[in-house]
XYZ file of C-alpha atoms in Angstrom:
351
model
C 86.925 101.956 78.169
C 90.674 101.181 77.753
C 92.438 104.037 76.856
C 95.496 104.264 75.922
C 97.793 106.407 78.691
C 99.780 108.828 77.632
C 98.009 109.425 74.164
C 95.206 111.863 73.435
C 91.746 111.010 73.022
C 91.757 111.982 69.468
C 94.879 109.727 68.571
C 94.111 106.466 66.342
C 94.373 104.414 68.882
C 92.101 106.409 71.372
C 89.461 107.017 68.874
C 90.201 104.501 65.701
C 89.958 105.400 62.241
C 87.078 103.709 60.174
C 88.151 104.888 56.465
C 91.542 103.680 55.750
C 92.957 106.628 53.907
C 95.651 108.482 54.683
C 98.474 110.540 54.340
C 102.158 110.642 56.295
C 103.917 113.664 56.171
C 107.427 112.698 57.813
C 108.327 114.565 60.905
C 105.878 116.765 61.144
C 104.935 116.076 64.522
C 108.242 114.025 66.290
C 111.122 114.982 63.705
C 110.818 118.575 63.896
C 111.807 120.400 61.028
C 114.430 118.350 59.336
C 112.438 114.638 58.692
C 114.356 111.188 58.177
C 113.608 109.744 54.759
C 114.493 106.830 54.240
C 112.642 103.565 55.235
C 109.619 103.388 57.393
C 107.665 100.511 58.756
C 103.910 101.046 58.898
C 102.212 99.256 61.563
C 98.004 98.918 61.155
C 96.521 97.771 64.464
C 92.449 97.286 64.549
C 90.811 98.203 67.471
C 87.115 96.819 68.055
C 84.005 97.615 70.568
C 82.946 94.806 72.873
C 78.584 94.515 73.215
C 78.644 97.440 75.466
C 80.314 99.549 72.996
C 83.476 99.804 74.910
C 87.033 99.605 73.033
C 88.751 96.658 73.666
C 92.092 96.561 74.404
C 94.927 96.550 71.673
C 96.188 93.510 70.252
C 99.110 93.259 68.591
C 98.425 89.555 67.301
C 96.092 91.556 64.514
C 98.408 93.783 63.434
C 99.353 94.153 59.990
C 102.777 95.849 58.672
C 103.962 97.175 55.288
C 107.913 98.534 54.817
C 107.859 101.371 52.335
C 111.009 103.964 51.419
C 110.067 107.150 51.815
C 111.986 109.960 49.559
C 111.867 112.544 47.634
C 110.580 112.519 43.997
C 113.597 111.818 41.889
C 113.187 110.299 38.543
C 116.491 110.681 36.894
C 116.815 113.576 35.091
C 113.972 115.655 37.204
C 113.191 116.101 40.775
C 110.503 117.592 42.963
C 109.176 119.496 46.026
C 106.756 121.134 47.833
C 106.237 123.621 50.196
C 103.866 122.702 53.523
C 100.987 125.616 53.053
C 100.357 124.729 56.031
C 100.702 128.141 57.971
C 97.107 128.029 59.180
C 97.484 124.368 60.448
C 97.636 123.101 63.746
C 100.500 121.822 62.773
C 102.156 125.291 62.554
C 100.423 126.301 65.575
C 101.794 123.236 67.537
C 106.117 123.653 65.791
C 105.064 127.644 66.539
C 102.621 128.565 68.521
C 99.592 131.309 68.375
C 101.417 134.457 67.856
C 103.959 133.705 65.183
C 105.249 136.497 62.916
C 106.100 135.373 59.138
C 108.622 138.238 58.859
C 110.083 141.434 61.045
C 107.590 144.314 61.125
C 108.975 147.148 58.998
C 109.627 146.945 55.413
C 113.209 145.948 55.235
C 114.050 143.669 52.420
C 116.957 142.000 54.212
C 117.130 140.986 57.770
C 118.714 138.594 59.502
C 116.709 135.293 59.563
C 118.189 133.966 62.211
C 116.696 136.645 64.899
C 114.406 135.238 67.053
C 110.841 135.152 65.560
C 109.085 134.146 68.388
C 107.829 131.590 71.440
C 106.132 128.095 70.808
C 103.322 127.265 74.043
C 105.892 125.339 75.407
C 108.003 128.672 75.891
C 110.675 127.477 73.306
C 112.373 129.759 71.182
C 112.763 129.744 67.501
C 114.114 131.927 65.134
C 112.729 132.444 61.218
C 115.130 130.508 59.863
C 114.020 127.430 61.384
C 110.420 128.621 60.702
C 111.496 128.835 57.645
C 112.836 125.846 57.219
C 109.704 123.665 57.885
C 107.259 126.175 55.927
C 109.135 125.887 52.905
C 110.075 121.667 53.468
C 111.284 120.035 50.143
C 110.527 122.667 47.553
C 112.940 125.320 50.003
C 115.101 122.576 50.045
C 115.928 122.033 46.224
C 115.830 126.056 45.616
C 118.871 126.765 48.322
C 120.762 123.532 47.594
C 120.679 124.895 44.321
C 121.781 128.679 45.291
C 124.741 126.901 47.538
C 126.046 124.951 44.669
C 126.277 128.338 42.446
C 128.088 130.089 46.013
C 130.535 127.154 46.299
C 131.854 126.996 42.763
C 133.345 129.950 40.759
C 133.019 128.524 37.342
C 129.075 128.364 37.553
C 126.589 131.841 37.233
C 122.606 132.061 37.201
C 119.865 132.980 35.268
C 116.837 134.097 36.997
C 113.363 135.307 36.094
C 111.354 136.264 39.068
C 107.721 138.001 39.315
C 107.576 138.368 43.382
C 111.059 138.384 45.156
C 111.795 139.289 48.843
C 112.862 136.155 50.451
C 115.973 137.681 52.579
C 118.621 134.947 51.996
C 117.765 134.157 48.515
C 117.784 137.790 47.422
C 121.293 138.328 49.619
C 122.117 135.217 47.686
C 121.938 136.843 44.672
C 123.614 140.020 45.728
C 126.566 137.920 46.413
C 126.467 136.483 42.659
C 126.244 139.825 41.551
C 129.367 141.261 43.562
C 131.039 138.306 41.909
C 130.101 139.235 38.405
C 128.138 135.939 38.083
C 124.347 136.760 37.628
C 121.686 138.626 35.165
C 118.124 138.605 36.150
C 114.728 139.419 34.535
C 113.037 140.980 37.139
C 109.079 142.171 37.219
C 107.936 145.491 37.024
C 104.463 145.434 36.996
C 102.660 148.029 39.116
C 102.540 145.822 42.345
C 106.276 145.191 42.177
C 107.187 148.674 41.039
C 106.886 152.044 41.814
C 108.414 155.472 41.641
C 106.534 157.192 44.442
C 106.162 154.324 46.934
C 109.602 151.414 46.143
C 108.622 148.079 46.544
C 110.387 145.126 47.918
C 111.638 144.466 44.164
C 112.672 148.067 44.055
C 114.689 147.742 46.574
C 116.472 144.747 45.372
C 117.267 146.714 41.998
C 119.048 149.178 43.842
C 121.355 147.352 45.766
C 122.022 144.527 42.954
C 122.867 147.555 40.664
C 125.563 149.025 43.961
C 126.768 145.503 44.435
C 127.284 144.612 40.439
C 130.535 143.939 39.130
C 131.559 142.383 35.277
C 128.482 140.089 33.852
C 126.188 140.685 36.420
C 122.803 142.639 35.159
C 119.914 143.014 35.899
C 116.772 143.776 33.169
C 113.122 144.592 34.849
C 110.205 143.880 32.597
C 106.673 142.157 31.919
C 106.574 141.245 28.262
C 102.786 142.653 28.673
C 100.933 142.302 31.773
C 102.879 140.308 34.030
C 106.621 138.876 33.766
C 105.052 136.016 36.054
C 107.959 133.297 36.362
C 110.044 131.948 38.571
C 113.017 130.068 37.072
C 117.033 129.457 37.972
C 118.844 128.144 35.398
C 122.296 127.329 36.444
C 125.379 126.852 33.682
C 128.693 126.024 33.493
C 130.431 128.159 30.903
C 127.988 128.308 27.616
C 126.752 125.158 29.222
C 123.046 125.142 30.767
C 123.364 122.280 33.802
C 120.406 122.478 35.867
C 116.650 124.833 35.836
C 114.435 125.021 39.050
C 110.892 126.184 37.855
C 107.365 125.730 38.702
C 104.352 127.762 40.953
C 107.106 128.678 43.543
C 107.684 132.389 43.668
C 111.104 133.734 45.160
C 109.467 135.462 48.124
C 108.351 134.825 51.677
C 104.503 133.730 50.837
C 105.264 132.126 48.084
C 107.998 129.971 49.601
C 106.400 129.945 53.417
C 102.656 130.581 53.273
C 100.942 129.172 49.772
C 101.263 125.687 48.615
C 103.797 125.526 45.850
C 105.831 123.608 43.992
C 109.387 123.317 42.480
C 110.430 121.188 39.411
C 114.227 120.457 39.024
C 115.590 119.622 35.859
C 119.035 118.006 34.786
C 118.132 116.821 31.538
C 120.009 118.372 28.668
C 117.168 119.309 26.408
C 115.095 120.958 29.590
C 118.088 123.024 30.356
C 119.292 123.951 26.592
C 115.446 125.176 25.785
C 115.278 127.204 29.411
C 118.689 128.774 28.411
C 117.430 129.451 25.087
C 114.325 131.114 26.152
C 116.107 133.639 28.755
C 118.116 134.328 26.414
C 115.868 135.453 24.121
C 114.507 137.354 26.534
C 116.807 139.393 27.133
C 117.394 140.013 23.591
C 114.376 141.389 23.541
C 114.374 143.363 27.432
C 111.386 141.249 27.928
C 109.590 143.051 25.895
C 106.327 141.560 24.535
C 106.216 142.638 20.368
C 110.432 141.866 20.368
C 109.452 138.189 21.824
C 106.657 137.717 19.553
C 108.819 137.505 16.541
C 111.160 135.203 17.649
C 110.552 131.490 16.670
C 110.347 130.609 20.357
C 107.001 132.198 20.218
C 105.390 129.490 18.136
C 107.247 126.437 19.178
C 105.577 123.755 21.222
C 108.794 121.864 23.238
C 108.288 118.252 23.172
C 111.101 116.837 25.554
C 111.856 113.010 24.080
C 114.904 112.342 26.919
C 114.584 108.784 28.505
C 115.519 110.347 31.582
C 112.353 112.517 31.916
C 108.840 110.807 32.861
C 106.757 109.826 30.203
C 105.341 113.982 30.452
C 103.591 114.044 26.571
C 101.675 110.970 26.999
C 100.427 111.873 30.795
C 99.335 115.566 28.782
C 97.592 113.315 26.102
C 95.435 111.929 28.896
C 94.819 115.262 30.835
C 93.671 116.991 27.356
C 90.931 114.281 26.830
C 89.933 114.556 29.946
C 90.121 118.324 30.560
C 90.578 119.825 27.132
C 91.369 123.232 29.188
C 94.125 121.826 30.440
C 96.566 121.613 27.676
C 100.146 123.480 28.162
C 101.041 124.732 24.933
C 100.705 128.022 23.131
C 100.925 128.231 19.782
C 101.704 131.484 17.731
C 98.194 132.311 16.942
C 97.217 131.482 19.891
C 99.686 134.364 22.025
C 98.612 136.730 19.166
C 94.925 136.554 20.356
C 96.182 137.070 23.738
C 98.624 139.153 23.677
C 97.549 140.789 26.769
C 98.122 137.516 29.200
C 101.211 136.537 26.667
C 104.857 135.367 28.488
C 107.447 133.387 27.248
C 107.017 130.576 30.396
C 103.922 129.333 28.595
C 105.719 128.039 26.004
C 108.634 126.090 28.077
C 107.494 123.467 30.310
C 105.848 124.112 33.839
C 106.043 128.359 35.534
């Protein structure tokens, strides 16, 4: 059998594939946390058994390569990212070994991320930060470039709804808007993320946004009706709305570092002036589920028509005839029937 030295025997060209599909994820195994995108050059070798059923050796003379660039989802006026889900991999357990710890023990909302979090097999150290930082890939990515933007320039502030929210350096983050008078948040205050008798993580944060809070910055908790469940920045300049992160990602360490999420980043004018609209009327209402039913929000389906977005309505056309559960839009009627599940994310785009 020729084996190839120096490569395990479950590595393709040790034991070959025989169904040719597959995914890359880049750097998850020899770029460590921080991956090159850019171009790669794919390189298919086929490996055959002799009559004995023995591998023959490699040959590069039947190789077949393909060039393809490699990015991040970008398509003008929207961009995307994910998070890895992957702590039960072996790809976690290979960056971080056995025994890794997703936060401190204790129930401190802020700590210092870059504290050592604990040994890979090879006896490396690493700290959370940098476990962080390959947990949360692309979608962590887009939500702190965001959050550094609003830190570096004085002329922007945030909007944020949030239904979970303990992630350390977001939520100091957003502790420095507040000190800066830059900030208002709709926060959730459902029974799992608030409590009298027994303060929760979101508790916490009220507390020391409302000691840190100078000029604009507030902060409203509510849940319209059952849940506030959203997780949105929307970034402005002035009266101007400039940029919205949304989608499944909540603000908080499973949500960025242990479940498979997404983030959706909008620049397009229309995407940001309805997300702007909506918090705002919001807070009009304190998130308040009757005061939001009246407003003409409520009703409206949004129907983006920007060149610079992807062809989204037609794509939905498609999904509804093929899953007619699947549609995205909530009419009137349709929150007054279910007024129990109703908040005002269903009616703007992705949560």
């Amino acid at each position: 059998m020729h084996r190839i030295a120096g490569e395990s025997p479950n590595a393709s060209v040790n034991a070959p594939i025989h169904k040719f599909r597959w995914v890359h994820v880049p750097g998850s195994v020899h770029q460590g946390v921080a991956p090159f995108m850019g171009r790669y050059t794919y390189t298919v070798t086929p490996r055959y058994f002799d009559g004995q059923r023995s591998l023959l050796p490699l040959d590069s003379a039947k190789s077949v390569s393909v060039t393809i660039e490699v990015s991040n989802f970008h398509h003008a006026g929207v961009a995307l990212g994910f998070t890895r889900g992957y702590v039960q991999s072996e790809a976690f357990v290979r960056h971080f070994g056995r025994k890794a710890r997703i936060r401190p023990s204790g129930k401190d909302l802020l700590f210092d991320t870059r504290a050592i979090s604990g040994t890979d097999d090879r006896g490396n150290e690493y700290s959370y930060a940098q476990q962080y930082e390959w947990l949360g890939f692309t979608a962590r990515a887009q939500a702190f470039e965001l959050i550094r933007a609003v830190l570096a320039d004085r002329k922007l502030r945030l909007d944020v709804f949030a239904y979970d929210f303990n992630e350390p350096d977001l939520a100091q983050a957003l502790l420095t808007l507040a000190g800066e008078g830059r900030v208002r948040m709709i926060l959730d205050n459902a029974a799992l993320h608030h409590s009298r008798s027994k303060p929760t993580p979101e508790d916490a944060f009220e507390a020391l946004f409302l000691q840190a809070a100078t000029g604009e910055a507030q902060i409203l908790r509510g849940r319209f009706a059952r849940y506030a469940h959203d997780k949105i920045f929307i970034v402005s300049r002035g009266s101007r709305p400039i940029k919205v992160l949304t989608g499944s990602t909540n603000f908080s360490v499973t949500g960025l570092y242990v479940n498979s999420n997404h983030v959706l980043v909008f620049t397009d004018r229309q995407v940001t002036a309805k997300y702007a609209e909506l918090f705002d009327t919001a807070w009009a209402g304190a998130a308040k589920r009757a005061a939001f039913l009246r407003t003409p929000i409520a009703g409206e389906t949004f129907r983006p028509t920007s060149s610079l977005l992807p062809p989204i309505e037609s794509r939905l056309r498609r999904t509804r005839a093929s899953s007619p559960a699947a549609s995205s839009t909530v009419s009137r009627s349709a929150l007054r029937k279910n007024r129990a599940r109703a908040r005002p994310s269903a009616v703007c785009c992705s949560r």
